[in-house]
PDB file of C-alpha atoms in Angstrom:
ATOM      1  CA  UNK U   1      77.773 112.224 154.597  1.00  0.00           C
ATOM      2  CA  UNK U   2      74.601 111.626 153.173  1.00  0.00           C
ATOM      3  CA  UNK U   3      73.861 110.268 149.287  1.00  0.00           C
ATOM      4  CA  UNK U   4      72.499 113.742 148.505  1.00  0.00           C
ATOM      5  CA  UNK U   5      75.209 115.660 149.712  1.00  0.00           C
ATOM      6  CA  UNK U   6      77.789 113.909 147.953  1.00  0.00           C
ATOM      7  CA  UNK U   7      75.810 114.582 144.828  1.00  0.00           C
ATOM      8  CA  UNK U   8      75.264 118.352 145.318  1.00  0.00           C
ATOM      9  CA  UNK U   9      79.101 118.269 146.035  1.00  0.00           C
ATOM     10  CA  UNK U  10      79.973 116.486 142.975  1.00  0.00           C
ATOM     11  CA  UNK U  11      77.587 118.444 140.592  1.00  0.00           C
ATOM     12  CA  UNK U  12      79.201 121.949 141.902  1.00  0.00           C
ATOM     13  CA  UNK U  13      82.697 120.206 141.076  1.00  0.00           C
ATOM     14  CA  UNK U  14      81.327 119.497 137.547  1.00  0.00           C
ATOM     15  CA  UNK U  15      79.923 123.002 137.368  1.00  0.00           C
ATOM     16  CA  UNK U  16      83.318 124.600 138.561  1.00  0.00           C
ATOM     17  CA  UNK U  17      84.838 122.369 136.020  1.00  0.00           C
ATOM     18  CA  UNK U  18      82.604 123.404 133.036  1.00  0.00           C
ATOM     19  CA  UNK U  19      82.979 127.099 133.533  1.00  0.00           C
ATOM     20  CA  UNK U  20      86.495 126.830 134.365  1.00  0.00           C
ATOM     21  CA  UNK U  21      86.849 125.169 130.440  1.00  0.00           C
ATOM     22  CA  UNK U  22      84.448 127.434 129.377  1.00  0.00           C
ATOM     23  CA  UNK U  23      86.989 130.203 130.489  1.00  0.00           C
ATOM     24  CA  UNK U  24      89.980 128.392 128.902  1.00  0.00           C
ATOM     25  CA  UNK U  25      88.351 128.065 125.866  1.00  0.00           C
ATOM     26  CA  UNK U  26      87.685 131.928 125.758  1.00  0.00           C
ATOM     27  CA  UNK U  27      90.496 132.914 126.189  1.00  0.00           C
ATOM     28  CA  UNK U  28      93.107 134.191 124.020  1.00  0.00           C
ATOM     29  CA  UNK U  29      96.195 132.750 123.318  1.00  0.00           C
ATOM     30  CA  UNK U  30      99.406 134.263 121.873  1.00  0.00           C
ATOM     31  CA  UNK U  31     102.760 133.454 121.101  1.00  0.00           C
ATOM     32  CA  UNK U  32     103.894 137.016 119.921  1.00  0.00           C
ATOM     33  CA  UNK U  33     106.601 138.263 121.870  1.00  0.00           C
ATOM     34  CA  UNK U  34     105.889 141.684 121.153  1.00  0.00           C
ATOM     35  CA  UNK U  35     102.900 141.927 122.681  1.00  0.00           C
ATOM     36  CA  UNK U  36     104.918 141.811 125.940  1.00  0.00           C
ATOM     37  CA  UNK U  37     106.478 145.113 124.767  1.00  0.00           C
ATOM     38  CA  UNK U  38     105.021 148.690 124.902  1.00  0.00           C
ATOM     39  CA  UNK U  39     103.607 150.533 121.971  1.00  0.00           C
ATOM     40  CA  UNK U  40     105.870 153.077 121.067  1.00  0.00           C
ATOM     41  CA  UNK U  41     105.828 156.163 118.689  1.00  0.00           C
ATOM     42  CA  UNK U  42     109.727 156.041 118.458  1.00  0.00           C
ATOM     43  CA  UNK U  43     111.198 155.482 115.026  1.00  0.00           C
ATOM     44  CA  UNK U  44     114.087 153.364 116.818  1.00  0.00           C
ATOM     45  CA  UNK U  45     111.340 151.319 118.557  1.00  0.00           C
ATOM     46  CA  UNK U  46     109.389 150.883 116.054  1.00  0.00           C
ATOM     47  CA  UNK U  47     112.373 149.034 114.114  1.00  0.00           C
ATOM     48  CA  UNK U  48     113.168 146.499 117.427  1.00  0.00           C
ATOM     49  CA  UNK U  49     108.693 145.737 117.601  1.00  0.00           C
ATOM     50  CA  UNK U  50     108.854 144.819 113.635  1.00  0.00           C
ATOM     51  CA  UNK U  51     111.862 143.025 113.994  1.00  0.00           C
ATOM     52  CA  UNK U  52     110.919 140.955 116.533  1.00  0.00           C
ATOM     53  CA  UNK U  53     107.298 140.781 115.369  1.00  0.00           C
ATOM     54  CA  UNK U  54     108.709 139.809 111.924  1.00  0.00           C
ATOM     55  CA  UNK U  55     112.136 138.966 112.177  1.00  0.00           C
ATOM     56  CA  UNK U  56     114.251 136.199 113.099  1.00  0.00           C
ATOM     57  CA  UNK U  57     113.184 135.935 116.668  1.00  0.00           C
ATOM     58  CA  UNK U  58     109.943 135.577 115.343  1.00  0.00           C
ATOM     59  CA  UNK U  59     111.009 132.286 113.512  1.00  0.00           C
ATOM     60  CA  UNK U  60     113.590 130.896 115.497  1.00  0.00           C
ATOM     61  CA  UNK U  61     112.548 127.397 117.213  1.00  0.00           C
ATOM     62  CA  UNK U  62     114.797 126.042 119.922  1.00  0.00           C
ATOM     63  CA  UNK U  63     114.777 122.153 121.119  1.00  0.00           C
ATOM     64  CA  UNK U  64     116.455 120.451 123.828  1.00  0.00           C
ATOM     65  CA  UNK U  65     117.570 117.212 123.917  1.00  0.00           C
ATOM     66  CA  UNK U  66     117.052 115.325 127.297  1.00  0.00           C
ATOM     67  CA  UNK U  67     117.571 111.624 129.022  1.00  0.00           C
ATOM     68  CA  UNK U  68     120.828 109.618 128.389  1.00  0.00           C
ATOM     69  CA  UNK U  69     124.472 110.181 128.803  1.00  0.00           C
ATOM     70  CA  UNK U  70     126.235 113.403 127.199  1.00  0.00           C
ATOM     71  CA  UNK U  71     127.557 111.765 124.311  1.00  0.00           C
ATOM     72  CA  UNK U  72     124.326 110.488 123.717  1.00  0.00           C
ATOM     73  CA  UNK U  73     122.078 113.387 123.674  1.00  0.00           C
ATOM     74  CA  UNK U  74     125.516 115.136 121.407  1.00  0.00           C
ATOM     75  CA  UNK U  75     124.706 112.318 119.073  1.00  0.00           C
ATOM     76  CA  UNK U  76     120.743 112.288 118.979  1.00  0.00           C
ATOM     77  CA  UNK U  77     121.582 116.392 118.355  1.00  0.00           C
ATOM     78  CA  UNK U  78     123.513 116.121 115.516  1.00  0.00           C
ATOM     79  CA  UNK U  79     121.281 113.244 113.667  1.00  0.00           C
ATOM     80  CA  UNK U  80     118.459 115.460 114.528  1.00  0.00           C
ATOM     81  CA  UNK U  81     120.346 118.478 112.777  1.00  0.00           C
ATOM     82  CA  UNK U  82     121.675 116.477 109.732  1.00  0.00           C
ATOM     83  CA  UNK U  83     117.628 115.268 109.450  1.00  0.00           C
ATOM     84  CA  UNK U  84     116.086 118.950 109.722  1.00  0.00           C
ATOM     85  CA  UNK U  85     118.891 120.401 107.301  1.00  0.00           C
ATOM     86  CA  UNK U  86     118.223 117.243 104.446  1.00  0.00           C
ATOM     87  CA  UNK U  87     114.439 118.146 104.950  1.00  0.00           C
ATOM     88  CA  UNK U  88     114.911 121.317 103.238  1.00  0.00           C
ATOM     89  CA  UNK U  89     111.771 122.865 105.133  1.00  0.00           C
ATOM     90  CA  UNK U  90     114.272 124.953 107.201  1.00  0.00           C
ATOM     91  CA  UNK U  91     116.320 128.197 105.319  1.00  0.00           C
ATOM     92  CA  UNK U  92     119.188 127.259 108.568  1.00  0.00           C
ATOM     93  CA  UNK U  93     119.543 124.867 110.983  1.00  0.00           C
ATOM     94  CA  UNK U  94     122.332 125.298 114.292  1.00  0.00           C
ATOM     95  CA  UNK U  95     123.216 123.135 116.413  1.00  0.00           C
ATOM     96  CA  UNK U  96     126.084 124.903 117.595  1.00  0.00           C
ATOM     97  CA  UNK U  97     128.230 124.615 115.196  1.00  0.00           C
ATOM     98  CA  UNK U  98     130.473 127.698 113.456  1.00  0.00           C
ATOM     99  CA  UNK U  99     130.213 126.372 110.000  1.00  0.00           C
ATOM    100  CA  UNK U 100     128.191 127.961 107.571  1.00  0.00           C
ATOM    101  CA  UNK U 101     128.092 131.018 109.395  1.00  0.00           C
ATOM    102  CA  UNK U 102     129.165 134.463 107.769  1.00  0.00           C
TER     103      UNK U 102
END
């Protein structure tokens, strides 16, 4: 393969690459469940798009804990939980336990 091939090749790889992060850059990006969802003219829909739009789901975060033995990851879960709850950034924080649950 000649010198000149090899650098037509590698300048269409670059251009390939460019408009391929071009394209990513473009492109919109959205967390929002409820776009998944239809649009609905129902009342009771309605309720379950704002809720999840707005609600709970919408602010729930969930972490797991990998690497190490059981008791291990149990105990790097509850020092992370005791940390996030003496933050007091977060209104709750559950790491599976029933306490403080109504």
């Amino acid at each position: 393969m000649s010198a000149a091939r090899r650098a037509w090749i590698v300048a269409l790889w670059l251009l390939a690459l460019a408009a391929a992060a071009l394209q990513i850059a473009r492109s919109p990006l959205s967390t929002d469940l409820s776009a998944f969802l239809p649009r609905s003219v129902e009342p009771q829909q309605r309720v379950l798009v704002e809720q999840i739009e707005d609600g709970a789901p919408a602010r729930t975060l969930l972490v797991a804990i990998e690497g190490g033995s059981a008791a291990q990851r149990a105990a790097a879960s509850r020092a992370l939980a005791a940390a996030l709850r003496a933050s007091g950034r977060f209104a709750q924080v559950g790491n599976g336990e029933r306490a403080g649950y109504a």
